[in-house]
Amino acid sequence: MQIRYLILFFISIMLTNLNCKNAKNETPGKGVSFALNEYRKKTIDSIHYAIELEIPSQKIQAIEGKQLITFNLKSLDSALVMDFSTDSAHVHAVKSAGKEISYDFINEHIVIKTDQLVKGKNEIEIIFTAGDLSLNRNEEYLYTLFVPDRASTCFPLFDQPNLKASYSLTLKTPKHWEAVSNGILKEKTSTGDQNIYHFEKTKPISSYLFAFAVGKFFKTEKIVDNRAMTMYYRETDSVKVKRNSDEVFNLHAKSLTWLEDYTAIKYPFGKFDFVLIPSFQYGGMEHPGSIFYNESSLFLDENAPINRKLARASVIAHESAHMWFGDLVTMDWFNDVWLKEVFANFMAAKIVHPSFPEINHDLRFLLAHYPGAYEVDRSSGTNPILQKLGNLKNAGTLYGGIIYQKAPIVMRQLEKKIGENLMRESLREYLKSFSFSNAKWDDLIGIIDNKSPEDITTWSNVWVKTPGMPEYEFVGNKDEIQIQQKKDSLSGRIWQQPVVTIWKEMFAQGSIRINLNNKPQNVRKPDLPAMVFPNSNGQGYGYFKMDSVSEDYFLKNYNSAKDTMLIDPVFRGAMLVNIWEGFLRGDGAAPEHFISILIDILPKENNALISDNLLGNLQTTWWTFLTESQRSQYQEKIEKVLWTLLETTTDKGMKNSYFRVFKNIAMTDDGLSKVESLWNEKLKVKDLILSEDDKITLAYELILKQKGDGKAIFEKQLNDTKNPDRKSRMKFVIPALSPDQNVRDAFFESLKRPENREHEAWVLEALGYLHHPLRAKNANKYLKPSLDLLQEVQLTGDIFFPQRWLSATFSGHSDLESANIASSFLKANPDYPYYLKNKILQSTDMLDRAVKLKK
Ligand SMILES: [Zn+2]
């Protein structure tokens, strides 16, 4: 990338010399290319946007806006390119010093020629109609979501992260609507049927972090630890709000205080609010001063399992950490987006630990990161942590399991390599040096390499800049056992990492820590044939193949007190990850045997985190790896085991988990009768409290499995549901559950129109049912059209949507025909965009493995 850039640079110098004036009158393409990004970074600074938007009460009415953009221009070599990803009809006038000036609208850019500009301070006024694409307009509220390059779909600006700017926002809203944005509310006035909100000028922030939400929101203000915070929310269940509210405020206050201490920098953005939005696309989004959350990740149901509570604390800590890591210091270009995510996760893990002293955090880290990272890294569509990005319009495709799950693992390894103190010292220097500015991964590596005796650059080149996961195997004979890295896909690549392995003989056992390099390493020279349990502390990254003797010993004596290692939950979690990986790679038991193993060990597990992991693998094995006849063979048994666990466990969180899986798997008359009786409340299980969402999904299972009169069940459930957002969602999802194929076909057809994909969470839920394993055969015909739609889905949807669209589409499929549809599609489109091709390979990896293992 650097070399190519240098060449471009020389060419542009040559052009300048040949052509004196108007040198770079190139036509900008769509999006923000890396070259445009670099050019603007060099020539523009001191940017301020004063934006005024008039929000009407009806969501179909246009939002009119005007803005004054002030900036310093250092060069008049080239026309000024601003980004506005709409059409030319959205621009009404462009003015300078009060007078209209000429401009061109080219490929979603407003282009102003140099004769309309001056070197130094410029003030450009633009009158426009805002684009709706990223405004998430609902009947009673709207909210922006501008990450990664979507601010330009709403208003004209320089939409790239390294041109930080301050924003002064004025919003005119319908009466009784609240408004919240990054800046402090300076003044609120009312005229007739309007409220006018004036927000103070923000600190310098990147365009993807600018945000506002307006609408009918409830509002709670609270001061915790001398910190004033306001929570905006939509939830109508006041008991639920009351139950959760204090904890939500406290978790924020705790996170912020912890971060101020760790970074030695006070919270940098003045005021601190958060907005809870129903069906928000992500867990949260870190707009400085105004974090947006998915309401359901913060307002938990009664008896929420411990992992939901952990997830809530984690998402709050994650978004709070972003205020420093991402918002105060921001990536220079979106290829380093992983860096803000890894820091947020890394800090979140540190922050959440003290709040949950009863939790085994090594186990939590293991189960929250390794399986998710392997899911992508074992597929042929995997990517390195640090990826290349030629144009900002493709930034959304960078996100995924590698950024969110693998990168934290690698960051933890880095900290272990250099030590906690040096890590904190380096991060403080990094944050201080680049405050309110931008930095790259290599900037941080430079800081660390200066302080550390280790060669961090070489380590980073393998772990951060190349894709995939190492594979290890044990070799040797009865005299010695060795562990070695298997032949790697990239020649000469060595995955340096320490790995702990437990060995066990008849009368002795011990553990050994090995620094893995490319040479075989001795684990033990035993006198007797020994068993080995590789990566026994779960911290090494890769596939650690287990031998059948050791695996059998572990499973036959699952969680048995006869051996202390077996009752260590981290050890159990680590071995289960090894075994699951082996199963998926065809090195372990066949599926019909594997399901009986899972059914057998599940009741022996008393740790909620491991139990949830087992239940997840159980459901995947059940629906994806078993044939229909294999399922029917185990149907009664699995229902009986789950129901007994559900009735007898005293752990309320685990009870809820067993309930969810039972509901999902039940198929026998008896099982479905239980589902029905739970739904209509004729049956109560002690300490099992069902939320409105639980009731809705119970109704869905009954409709899907055709137990009772589907239409009547839906009507009753709709009637019983109080929350208006949930009602709308149900009406959207229900056609996907219809027993009538024509109704389902029509629903799928409707998804081809972008306006029907606006509520992405709704679409994903509906797709899950449309492609449910029980309906998969009849849903094969949707696969090809869904792939055909993918590029459009990427253009019109949010950043995670293409991946989620694919996952929801393929999750229910496990036969050869579906696998062939995906592979034929890729064959027929050899020039398909690289990132999207990878997403398809990632989403169909499980399907391909199922086809192989089912043979
Ligand atoms: Zn994040």
Short mmCIF file of N, CA and C and ligand atoms in Angstrom, two decimals, residues 284-286 318-319 322 325 337 340-342 344-345 399 404 800, ligand 1:
data_model
loop_
_atom_site.label_atom_id
_atom_site.label_comp_id
_atom_site.label_asym_id
_atom_site.label_seq_id
_atom_site.Cartn_x
_atom_site.Cartn_y
_atom_site.Cartn_z
N GLY A 284 -24.04 -1.90 21.38
CA GLY A 284 -23.91 -0.48 21.72
C GLY A 284 -23.06 0.23 20.68
N MET A 285 -23.12 1.56 20.69
CA MET A 285 -22.25 2.34 19.81
C MET A 285 -21.74 3.54 20.58
N GLU A 286 -20.44 3.73 20.50
CA GLU A 286 -19.71 4.58 21.45
C GLU A 286 -19.70 6.06 21.13
N HIS A 318 -17.29 -1.84 27.70
CA HIS A 318 -16.75 -1.76 26.34
C HIS A 318 -16.99 -0.36 25.75
N GLU A 319 -18.24 0.08 25.79
CA GLU A 319 -18.55 1.39 25.20
C GLU A 319 -17.89 2.52 26.00
N HIS A 322 -14.34 2.89 25.03
CA HIS A 322 -14.18 3.55 23.73
C HIS A 322 -14.01 5.06 23.86
N PHE A 325 -10.36 4.89 24.05
CA PHE A 325 -9.80 4.07 22.98
C PHE A 325 -10.74 4.07 21.78
N VAL A 337 -9.66 -0.47 12.46
CA VAL A 337 -10.86 -0.44 13.29
C VAL A 337 -10.77 -1.47 14.41
N LYS A 340 -9.52 -0.21 18.06
CA LYS A 340 -10.43 0.36 19.05
C LYS A 340 -11.29 -0.74 19.65
N GLU A 341 -11.66 -1.73 18.83
CA GLU A 341 -12.50 -2.81 19.34
C GLU A 341 -11.74 -3.69 20.33
N VAL A 342 -10.47 -3.99 20.00
CA VAL A 342 -9.71 -4.85 20.89
C VAL A 342 -9.45 -4.13 22.22
N ALA A 344 -11.31 -1.83 23.59
CA ALA A 344 -12.56 -1.76 24.32
C ALA A 344 -12.84 -3.10 25.01
N ASN A 345 -12.63 -4.20 24.28
CA ASN A 345 -12.84 -5.53 24.87
C ASN A 345 -11.84 -5.83 25.97
N TYR A 399 -15.46 -5.94 9.85
CA TYR A 399 -15.89 -6.40 11.17
C TYR A 399 -16.18 -7.90 11.20
N TYR A 404 -13.48 -9.03 16.94
CA TYR A 404 -14.10 -9.02 18.26
C TYR A 404 -13.63 -10.14 19.18
N PHE A 800 -22.81 -4.73 10.17
CA PHE A 800 -22.81 -6.16 10.48
C PHE A 800 -23.83 -6.93 9.63
ZN ZN B 1 -16.80 -1.41 20.10
#
